[in-house]
PDB file of C-alpha atoms in Angstrom:
ATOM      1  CA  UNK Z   1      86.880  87.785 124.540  1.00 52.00           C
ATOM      2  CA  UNK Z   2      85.979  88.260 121.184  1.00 55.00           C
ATOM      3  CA  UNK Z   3      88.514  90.907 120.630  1.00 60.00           C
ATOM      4  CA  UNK Z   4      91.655  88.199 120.729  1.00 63.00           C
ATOM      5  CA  UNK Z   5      90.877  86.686 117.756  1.00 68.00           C
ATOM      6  CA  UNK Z   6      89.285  89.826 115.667  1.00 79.00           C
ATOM      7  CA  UNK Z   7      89.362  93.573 115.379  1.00 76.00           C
ATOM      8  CA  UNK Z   8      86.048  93.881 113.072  1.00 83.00           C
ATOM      9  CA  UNK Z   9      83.122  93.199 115.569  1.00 80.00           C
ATOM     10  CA  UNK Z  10      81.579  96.276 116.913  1.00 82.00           C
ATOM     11  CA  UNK Z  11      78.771  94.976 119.146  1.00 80.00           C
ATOM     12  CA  UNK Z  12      75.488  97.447 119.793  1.00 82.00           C
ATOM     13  CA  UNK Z  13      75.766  99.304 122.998  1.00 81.00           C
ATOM     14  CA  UNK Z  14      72.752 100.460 124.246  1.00 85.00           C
ATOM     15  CA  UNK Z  15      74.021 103.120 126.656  1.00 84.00           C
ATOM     16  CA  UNK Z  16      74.761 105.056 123.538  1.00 85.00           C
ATOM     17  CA  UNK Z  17      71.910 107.424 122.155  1.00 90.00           C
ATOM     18  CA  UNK Z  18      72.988 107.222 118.667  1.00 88.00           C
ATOM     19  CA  UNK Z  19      72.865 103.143 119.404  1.00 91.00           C
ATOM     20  CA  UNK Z  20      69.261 103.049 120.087  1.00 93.00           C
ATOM     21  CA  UNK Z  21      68.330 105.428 117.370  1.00 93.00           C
ATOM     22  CA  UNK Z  22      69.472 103.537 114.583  1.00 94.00           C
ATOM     23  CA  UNK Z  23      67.963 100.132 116.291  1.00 95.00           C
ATOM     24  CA  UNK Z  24      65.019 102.118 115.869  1.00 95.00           C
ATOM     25  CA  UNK Z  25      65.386 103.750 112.590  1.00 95.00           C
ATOM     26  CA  UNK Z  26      66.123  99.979 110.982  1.00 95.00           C
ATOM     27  CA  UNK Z  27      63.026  98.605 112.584  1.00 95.00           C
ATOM     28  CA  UNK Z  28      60.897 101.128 111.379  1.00 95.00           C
ATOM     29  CA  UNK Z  29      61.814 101.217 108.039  1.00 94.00           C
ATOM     30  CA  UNK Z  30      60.898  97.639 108.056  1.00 94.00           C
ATOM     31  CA  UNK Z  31      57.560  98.408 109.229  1.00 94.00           C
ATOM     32  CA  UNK Z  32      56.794 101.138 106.958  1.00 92.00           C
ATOM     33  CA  UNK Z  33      58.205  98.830 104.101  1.00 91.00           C
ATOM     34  CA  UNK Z  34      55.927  96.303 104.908  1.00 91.00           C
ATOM     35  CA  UNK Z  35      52.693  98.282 105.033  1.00 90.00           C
ATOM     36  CA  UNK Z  36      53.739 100.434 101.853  1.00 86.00           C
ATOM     37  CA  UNK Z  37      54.021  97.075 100.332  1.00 83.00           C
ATOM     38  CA  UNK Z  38      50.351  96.015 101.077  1.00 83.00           C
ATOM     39  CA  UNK Z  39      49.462  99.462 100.018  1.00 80.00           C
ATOM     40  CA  UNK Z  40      51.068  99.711  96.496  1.00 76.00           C
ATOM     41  CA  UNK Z  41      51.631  96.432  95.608  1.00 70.00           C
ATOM     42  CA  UNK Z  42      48.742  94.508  97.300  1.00 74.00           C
ATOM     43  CA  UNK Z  43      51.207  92.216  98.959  1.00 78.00           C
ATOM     44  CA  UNK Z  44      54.414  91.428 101.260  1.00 80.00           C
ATOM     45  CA  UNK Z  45      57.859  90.244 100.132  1.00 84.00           C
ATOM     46  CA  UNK Z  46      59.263  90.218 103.637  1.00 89.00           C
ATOM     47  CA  UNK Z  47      62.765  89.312 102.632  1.00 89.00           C
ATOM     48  CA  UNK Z  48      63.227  92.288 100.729  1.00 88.00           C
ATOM     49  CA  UNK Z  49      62.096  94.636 103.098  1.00 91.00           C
ATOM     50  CA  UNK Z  50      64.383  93.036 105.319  1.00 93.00           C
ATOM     51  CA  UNK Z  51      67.275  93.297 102.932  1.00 92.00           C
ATOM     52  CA  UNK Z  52      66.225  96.998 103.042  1.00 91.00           C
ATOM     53  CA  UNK Z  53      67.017  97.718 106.726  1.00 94.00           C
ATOM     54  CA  UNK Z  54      69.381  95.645 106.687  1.00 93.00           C
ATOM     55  CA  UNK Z  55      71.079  98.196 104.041  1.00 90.00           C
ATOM     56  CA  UNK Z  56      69.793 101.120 106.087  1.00 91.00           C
ATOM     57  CA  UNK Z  57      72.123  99.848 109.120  1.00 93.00           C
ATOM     58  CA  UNK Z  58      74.935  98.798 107.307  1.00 91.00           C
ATOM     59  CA  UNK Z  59      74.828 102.319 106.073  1.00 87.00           C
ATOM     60  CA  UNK Z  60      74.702 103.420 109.372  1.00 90.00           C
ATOM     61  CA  UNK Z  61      78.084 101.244 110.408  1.00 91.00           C
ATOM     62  CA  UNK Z  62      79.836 102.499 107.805  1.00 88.00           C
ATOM     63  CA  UNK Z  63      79.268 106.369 108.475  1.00 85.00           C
ATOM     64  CA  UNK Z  64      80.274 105.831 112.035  1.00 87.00           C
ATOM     65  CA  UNK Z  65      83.628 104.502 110.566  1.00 89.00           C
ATOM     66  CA  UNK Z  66      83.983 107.315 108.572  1.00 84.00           C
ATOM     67  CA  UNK Z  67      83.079 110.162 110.704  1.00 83.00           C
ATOM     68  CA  UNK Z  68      83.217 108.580 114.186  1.00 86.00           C
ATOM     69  CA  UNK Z  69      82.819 112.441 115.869  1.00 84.00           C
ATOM     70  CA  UNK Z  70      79.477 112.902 114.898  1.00 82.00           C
ATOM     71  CA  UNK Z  71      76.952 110.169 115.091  1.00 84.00           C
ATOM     72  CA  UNK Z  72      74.279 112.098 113.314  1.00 83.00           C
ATOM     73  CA  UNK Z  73      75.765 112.012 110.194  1.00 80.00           C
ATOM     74  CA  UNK Z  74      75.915 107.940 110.228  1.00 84.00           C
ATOM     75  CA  UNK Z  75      71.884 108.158 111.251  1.00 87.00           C
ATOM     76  CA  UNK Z  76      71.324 110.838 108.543  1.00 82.00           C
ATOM     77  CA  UNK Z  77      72.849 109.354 105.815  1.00 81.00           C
ATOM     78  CA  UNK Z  78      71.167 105.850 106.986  1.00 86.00           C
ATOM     79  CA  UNK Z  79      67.878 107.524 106.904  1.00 87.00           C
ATOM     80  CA  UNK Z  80      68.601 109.009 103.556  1.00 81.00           C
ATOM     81  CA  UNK Z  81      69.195 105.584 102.390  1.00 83.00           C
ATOM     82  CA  UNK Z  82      66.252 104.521 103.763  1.00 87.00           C
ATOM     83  CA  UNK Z  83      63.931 107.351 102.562  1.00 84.00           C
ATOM     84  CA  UNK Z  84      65.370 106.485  98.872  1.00 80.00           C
ATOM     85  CA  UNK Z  85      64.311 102.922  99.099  1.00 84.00           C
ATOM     86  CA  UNK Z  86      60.797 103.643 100.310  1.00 85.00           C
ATOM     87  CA  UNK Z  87      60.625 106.415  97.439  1.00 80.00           C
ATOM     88  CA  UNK Z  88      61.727 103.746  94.798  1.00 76.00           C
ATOM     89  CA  UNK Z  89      59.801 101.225  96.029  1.00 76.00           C
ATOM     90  CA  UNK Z  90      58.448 100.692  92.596  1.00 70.00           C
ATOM     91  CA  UNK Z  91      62.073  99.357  91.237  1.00 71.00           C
ATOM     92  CA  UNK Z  92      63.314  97.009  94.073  1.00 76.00           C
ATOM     93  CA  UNK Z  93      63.431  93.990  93.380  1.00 80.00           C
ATOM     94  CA  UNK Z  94      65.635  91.146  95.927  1.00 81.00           C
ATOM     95  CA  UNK Z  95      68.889  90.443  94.390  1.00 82.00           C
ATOM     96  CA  UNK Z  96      69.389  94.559  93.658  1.00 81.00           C
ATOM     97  CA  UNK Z  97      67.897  95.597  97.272  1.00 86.00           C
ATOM     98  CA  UNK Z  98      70.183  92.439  99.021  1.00 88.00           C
ATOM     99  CA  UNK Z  99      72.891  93.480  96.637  1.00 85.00           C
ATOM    100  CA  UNK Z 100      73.221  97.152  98.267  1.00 84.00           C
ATOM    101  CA  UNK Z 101      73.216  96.044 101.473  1.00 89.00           C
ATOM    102  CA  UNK Z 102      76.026  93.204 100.766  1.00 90.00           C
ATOM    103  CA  UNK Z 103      78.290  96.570  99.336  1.00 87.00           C
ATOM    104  CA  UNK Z 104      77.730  98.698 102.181  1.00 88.00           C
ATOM    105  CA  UNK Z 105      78.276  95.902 104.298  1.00 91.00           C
ATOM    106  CA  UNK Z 106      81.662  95.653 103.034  1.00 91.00           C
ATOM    107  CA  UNK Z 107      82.741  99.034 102.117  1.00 90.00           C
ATOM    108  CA  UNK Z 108      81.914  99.046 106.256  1.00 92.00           C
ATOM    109  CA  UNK Z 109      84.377  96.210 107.051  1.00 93.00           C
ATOM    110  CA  UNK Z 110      87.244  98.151 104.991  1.00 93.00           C
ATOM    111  CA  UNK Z 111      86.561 101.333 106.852  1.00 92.00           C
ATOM    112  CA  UNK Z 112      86.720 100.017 109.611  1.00 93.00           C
ATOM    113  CA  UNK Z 113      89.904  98.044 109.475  1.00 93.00           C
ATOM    114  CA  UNK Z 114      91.278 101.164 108.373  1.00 92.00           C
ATOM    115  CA  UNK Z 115      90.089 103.759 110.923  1.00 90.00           C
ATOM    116  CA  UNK Z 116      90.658 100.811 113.452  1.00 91.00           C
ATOM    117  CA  UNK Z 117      87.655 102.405 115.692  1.00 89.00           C
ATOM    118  CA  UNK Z 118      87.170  98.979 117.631  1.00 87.00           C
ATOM    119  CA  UNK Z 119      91.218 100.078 119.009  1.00 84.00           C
ATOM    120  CA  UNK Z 120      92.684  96.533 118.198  1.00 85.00           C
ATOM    121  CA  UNK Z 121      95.124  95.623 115.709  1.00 88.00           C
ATOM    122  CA  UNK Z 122      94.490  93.762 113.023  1.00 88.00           C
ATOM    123  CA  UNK Z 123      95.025  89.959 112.824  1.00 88.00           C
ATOM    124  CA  UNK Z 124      95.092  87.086 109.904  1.00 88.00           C
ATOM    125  CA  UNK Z 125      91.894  86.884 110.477  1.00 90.00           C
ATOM    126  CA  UNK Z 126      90.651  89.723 110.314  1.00 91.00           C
ATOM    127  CA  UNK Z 127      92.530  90.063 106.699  1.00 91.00           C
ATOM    128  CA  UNK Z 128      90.903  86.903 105.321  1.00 92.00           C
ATOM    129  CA  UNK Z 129      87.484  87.545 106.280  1.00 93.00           C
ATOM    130  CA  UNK Z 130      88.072  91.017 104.488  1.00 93.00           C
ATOM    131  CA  UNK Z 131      89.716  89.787 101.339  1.00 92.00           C
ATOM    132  CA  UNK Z 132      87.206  86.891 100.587  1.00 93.00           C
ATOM    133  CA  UNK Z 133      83.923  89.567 101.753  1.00 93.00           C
ATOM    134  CA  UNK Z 134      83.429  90.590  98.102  1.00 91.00           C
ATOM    135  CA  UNK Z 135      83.252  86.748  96.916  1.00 92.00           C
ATOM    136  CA  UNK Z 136      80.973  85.506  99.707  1.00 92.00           C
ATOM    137  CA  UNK Z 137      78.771  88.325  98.631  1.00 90.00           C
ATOM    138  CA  UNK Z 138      79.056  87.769  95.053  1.00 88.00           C
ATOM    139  CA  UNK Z 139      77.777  84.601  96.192  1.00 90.00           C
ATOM    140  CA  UNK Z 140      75.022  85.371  98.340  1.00 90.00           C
ATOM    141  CA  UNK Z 141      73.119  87.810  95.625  1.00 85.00           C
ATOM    142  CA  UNK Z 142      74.714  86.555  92.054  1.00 82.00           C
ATOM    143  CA  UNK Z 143      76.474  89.673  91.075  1.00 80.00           C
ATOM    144  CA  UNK Z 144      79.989  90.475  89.858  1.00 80.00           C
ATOM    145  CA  UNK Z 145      81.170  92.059  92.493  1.00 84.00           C
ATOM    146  CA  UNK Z 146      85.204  91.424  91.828  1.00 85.00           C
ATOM    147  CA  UNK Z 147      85.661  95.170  91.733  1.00 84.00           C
ATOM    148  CA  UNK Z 148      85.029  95.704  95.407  1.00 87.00           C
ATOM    149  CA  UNK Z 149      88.409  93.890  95.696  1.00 89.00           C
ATOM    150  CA  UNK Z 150      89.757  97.507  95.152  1.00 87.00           C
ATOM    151  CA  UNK Z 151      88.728  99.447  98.027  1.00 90.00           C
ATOM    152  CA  UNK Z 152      89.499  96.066 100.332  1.00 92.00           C
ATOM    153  CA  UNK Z 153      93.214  95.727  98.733  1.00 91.00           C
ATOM    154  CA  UNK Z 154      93.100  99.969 100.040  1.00 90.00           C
ATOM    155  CA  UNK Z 155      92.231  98.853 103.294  1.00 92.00           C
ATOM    156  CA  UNK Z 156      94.152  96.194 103.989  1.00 92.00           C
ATOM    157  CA  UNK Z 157      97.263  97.692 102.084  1.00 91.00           C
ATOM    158  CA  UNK Z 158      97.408 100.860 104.259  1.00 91.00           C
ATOM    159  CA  UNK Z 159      96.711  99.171 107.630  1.00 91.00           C
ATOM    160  CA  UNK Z 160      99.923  97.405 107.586  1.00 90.00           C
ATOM    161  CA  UNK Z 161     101.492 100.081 106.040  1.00 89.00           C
ATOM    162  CA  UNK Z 162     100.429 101.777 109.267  1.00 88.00           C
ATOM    163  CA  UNK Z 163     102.023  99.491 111.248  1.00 85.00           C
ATOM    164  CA  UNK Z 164     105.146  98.707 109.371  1.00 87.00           C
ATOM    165  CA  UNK Z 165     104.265  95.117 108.832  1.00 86.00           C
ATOM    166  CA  UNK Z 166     105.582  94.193 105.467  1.00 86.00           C
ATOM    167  CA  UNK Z 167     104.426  90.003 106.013  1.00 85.00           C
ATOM    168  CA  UNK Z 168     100.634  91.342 106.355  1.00 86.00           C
ATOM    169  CA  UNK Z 169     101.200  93.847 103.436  1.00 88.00           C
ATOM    170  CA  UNK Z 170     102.120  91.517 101.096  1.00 89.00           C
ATOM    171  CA  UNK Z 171      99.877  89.250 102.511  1.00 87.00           C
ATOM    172  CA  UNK Z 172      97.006  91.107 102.328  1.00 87.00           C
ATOM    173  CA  UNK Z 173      97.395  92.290  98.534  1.00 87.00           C
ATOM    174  CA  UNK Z 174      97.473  88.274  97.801  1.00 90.00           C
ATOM    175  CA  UNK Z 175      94.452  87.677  99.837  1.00 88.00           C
ATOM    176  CA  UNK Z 176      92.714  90.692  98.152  1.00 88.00           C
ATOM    177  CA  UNK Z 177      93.842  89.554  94.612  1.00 88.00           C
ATOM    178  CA  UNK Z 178      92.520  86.127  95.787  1.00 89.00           C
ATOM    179  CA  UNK Z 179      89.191  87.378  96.757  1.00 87.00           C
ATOM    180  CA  UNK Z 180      88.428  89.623  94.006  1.00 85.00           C
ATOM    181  CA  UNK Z 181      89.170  86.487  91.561  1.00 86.00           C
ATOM    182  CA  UNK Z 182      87.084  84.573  93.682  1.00 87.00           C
ATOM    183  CA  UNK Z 183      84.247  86.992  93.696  1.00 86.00           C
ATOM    184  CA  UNK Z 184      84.537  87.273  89.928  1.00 83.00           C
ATOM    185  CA  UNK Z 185      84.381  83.251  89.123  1.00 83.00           C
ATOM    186  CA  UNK Z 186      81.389  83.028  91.679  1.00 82.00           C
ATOM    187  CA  UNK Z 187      79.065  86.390  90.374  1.00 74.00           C
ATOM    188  CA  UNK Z 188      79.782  85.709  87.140  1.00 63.00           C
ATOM    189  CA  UNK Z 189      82.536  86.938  84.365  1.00 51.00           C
ATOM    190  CA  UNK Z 190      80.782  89.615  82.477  1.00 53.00           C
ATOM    191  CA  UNK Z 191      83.196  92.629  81.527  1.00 46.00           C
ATOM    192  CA  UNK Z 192      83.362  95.896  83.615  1.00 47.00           C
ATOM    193  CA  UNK Z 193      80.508  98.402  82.896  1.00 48.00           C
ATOM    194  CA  UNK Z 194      81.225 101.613  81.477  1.00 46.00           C
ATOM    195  CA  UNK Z 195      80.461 103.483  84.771  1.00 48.00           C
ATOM    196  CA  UNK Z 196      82.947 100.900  86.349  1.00 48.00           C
ATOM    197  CA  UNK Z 197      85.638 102.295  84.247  1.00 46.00           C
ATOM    198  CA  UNK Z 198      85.046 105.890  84.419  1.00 50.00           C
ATOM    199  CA  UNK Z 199      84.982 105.254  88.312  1.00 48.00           C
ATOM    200  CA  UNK Z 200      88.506 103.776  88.002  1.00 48.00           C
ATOM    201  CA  UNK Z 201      90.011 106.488  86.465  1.00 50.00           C
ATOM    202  CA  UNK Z 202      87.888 109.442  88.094  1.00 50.00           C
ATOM    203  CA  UNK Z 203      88.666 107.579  92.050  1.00 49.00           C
ATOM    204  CA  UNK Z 204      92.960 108.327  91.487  1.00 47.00           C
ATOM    205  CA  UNK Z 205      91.785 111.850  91.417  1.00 48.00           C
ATOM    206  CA  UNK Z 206      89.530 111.924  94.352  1.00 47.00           C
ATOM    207  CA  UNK Z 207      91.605 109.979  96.560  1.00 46.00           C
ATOM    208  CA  UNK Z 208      94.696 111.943  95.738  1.00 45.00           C
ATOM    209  CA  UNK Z 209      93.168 115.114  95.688  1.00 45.00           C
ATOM    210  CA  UNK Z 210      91.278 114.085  99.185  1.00 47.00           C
ATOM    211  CA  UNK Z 211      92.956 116.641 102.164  1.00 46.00           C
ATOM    212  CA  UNK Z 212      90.449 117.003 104.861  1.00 48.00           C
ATOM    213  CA  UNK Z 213      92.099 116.082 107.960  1.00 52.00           C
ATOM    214  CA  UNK Z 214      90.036 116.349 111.038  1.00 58.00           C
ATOM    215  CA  UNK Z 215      91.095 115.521 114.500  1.00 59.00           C
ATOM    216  CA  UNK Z 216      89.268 112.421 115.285  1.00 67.00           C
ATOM    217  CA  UNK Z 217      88.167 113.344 119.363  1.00 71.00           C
ATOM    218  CA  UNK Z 218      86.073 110.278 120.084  1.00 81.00           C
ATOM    219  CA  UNK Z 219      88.081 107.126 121.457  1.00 84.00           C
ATOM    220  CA  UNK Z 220      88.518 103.779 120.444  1.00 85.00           C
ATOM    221  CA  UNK Z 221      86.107 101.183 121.951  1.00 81.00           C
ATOM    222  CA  UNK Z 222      89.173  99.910 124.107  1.00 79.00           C
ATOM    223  CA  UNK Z 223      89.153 103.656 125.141  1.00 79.00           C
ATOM    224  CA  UNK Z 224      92.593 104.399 123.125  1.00 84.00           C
ATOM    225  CA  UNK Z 225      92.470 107.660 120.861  1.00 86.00           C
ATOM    226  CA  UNK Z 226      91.623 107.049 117.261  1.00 87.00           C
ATOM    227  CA  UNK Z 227      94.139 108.231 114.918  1.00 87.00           C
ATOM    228  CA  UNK Z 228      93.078 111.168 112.503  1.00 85.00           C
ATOM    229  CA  UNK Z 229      95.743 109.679 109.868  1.00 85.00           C
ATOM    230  CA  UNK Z 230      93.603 106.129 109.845  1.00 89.00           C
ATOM    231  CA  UNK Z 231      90.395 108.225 110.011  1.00 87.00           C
ATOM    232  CA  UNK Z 232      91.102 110.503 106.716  1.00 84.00           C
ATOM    233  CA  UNK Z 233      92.549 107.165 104.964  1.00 86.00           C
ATOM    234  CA  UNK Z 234      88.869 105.110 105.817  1.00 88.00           C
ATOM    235  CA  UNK Z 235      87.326 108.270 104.072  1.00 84.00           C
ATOM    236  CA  UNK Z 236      89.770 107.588 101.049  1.00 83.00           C
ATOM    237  CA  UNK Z 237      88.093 103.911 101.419  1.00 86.00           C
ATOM    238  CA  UNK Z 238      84.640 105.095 101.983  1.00 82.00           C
ATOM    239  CA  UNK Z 239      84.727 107.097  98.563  1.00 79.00           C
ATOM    240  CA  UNK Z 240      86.328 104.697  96.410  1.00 80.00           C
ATOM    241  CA  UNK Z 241      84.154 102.512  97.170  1.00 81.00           C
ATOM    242  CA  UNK Z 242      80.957 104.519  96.643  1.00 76.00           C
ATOM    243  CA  UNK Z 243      82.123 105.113  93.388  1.00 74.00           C
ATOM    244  CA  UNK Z 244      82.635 101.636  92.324  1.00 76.00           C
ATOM    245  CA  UNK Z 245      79.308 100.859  94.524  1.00 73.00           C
ATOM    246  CA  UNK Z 246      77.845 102.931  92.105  1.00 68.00           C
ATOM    247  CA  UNK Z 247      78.773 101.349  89.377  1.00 69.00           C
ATOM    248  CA  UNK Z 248      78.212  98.112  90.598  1.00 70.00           C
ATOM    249  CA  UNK Z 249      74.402  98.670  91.580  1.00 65.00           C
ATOM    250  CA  UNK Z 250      73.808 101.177  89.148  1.00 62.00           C
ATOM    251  CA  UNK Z 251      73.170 105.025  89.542  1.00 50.00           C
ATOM    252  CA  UNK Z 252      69.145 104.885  89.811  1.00 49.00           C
ATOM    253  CA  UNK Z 253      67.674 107.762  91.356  1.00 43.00           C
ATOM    254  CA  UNK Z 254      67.370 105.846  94.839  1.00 45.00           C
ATOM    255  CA  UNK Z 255      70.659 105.344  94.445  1.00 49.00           C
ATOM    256  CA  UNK Z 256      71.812 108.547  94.025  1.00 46.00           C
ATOM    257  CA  UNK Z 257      70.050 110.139  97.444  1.00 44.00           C
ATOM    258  CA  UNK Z 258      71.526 107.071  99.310  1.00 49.00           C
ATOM    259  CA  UNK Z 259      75.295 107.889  98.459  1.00 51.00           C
ATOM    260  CA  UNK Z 260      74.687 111.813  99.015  1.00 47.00           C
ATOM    261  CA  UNK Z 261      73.689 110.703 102.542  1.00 48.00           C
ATOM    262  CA  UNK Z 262      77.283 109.359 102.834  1.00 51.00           C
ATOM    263  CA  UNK Z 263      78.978 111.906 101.696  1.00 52.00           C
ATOM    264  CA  UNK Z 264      77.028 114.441 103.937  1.00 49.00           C
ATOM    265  CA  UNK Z 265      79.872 112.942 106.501  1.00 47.00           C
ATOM    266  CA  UNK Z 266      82.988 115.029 104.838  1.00 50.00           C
ATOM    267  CA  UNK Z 267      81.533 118.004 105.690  1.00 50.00           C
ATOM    268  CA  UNK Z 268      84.503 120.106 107.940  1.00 44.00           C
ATOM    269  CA  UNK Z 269      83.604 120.853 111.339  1.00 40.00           C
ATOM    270  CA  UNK Z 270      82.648 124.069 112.558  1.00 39.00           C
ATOM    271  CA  UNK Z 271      85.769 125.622 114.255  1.00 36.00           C
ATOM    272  CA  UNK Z 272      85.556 125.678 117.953  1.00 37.00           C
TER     273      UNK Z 272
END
């Protein structure tokens, strides 16, 4: 049902290992959070910890978009994220730990619109809940987060290019322009950082010199084939937007395992 009005809700299916484990992994990295908390700190900020898996599954959903043939990747690089966090506990604080998880979360809605792994096309919707993404989270933690308009404008840009649907191309680049000026007024107008520039000019390079194209086997949710072309183009996404994550959040040493979890997903496969 939900599916006629939106391609970007993946529900949690249980029969799926890979489903359960990452239920699991989230949940106890809450727990663990919690107790380290009493332990180090002498006392619980529950919200933060929550924030945490919260960022540990969202890292999850977004490796699954990006390397949808191998599930252990997505719960490797969420328990790299998570491992990070619990090794940094010392710098979290809620905005920065809420913060991360608000990125990932929409790095994951980009990939995913662009791999198109829940099999349905793309509707208005769908492109307005993506375009305005960076300024509700802007909102919801108080950071300039305006730049994650690129990697969104990526997404929605090649999708209808994909499907040869000029209306929601030029659409979409409005509603991305829109929402990255939106995000800016509401997280606040400070100029880019430094790292946010060098990512700029360094991400042309990567994404043009980006050429791994593997066959995406697994199917669609609506049991259609996923195309490799949509798959290799969310993994153009995917790294843009780490770099400007990176830039956004800052490149603390937490920081830096998390993303290498992520990119542990463009390994090539072993030939068969």
């Amino acid at each position: 049902m939900l599916r006629r009005f939106t391609s970007l809700g993946r529900p949690i299916d249980w029969a799926y290992p890979s489903n359960r484990q990452i239920v699991l992994l989230s949940g106890s990295f809450l727990l663990a959070s919690l107790v380290f908390q009493v332990l180090w700190r002498g006392q619980v900020d529950f919200w933060t910890a929550l924030w945490g898996a919260g960022w540990v599954f969202a890292t999850w959903a977004l490796g699954r978009e990006l390397d949808p043939d191998r599930p252990a990747n997505a719960f490797w690089a969420a328990f790299a994220v998570g491992l990070g966090l619990l090794v940094r506990m010392a710098d979290w604080s809620v905005q920065g730990v809420l913060t991360g998880m608000l990125v990932t979360g929409v790095l994951m809605l980009a990939a995913r619109v662009t791999a198109r792994t829940s099999g349905c096309r793309t509707t208005y919707l769908d492109q307005f809940v993506l375009a305005v993404s960076p300024a509700v989270a802007a909102w919801l933690c108080g950071s300039s987060l305006w730049p994650l308009a690129l990697p969104v404008a990526l997404a929605l840009a090649f999708d209808a290019y994909r499907d040869k649907n000029r209306r929601q191309f030029v659409l979409g680049l409005i509603l991305a322009l829109g929402g990255g000026l939106l995000a800016w007024l509401l997280g606040g107008s400070r100029p880019p950082e430094v790292g946010l520039i060098g990512s700029l000019v360094v991400l042309g390079v990567v994404g043009l010199g980006f050429r791994a194209r593997e066959p995406a086997l697994s199917p669609a949710d609506n049991g259609q084939p996923l195309e490799p072309h949509r798959v290799t183009w969310a993994r153009v996404v995917g790294i843009v937007g780490a770099l400007v994550g990176i830039a956004l959040i800052g490149f603390s040493p937490f920081m830096a395992v998390g993303w290498m979890g992520l990119f542990m997903l463009f390994r090539r496969s072993r030939a068969s």
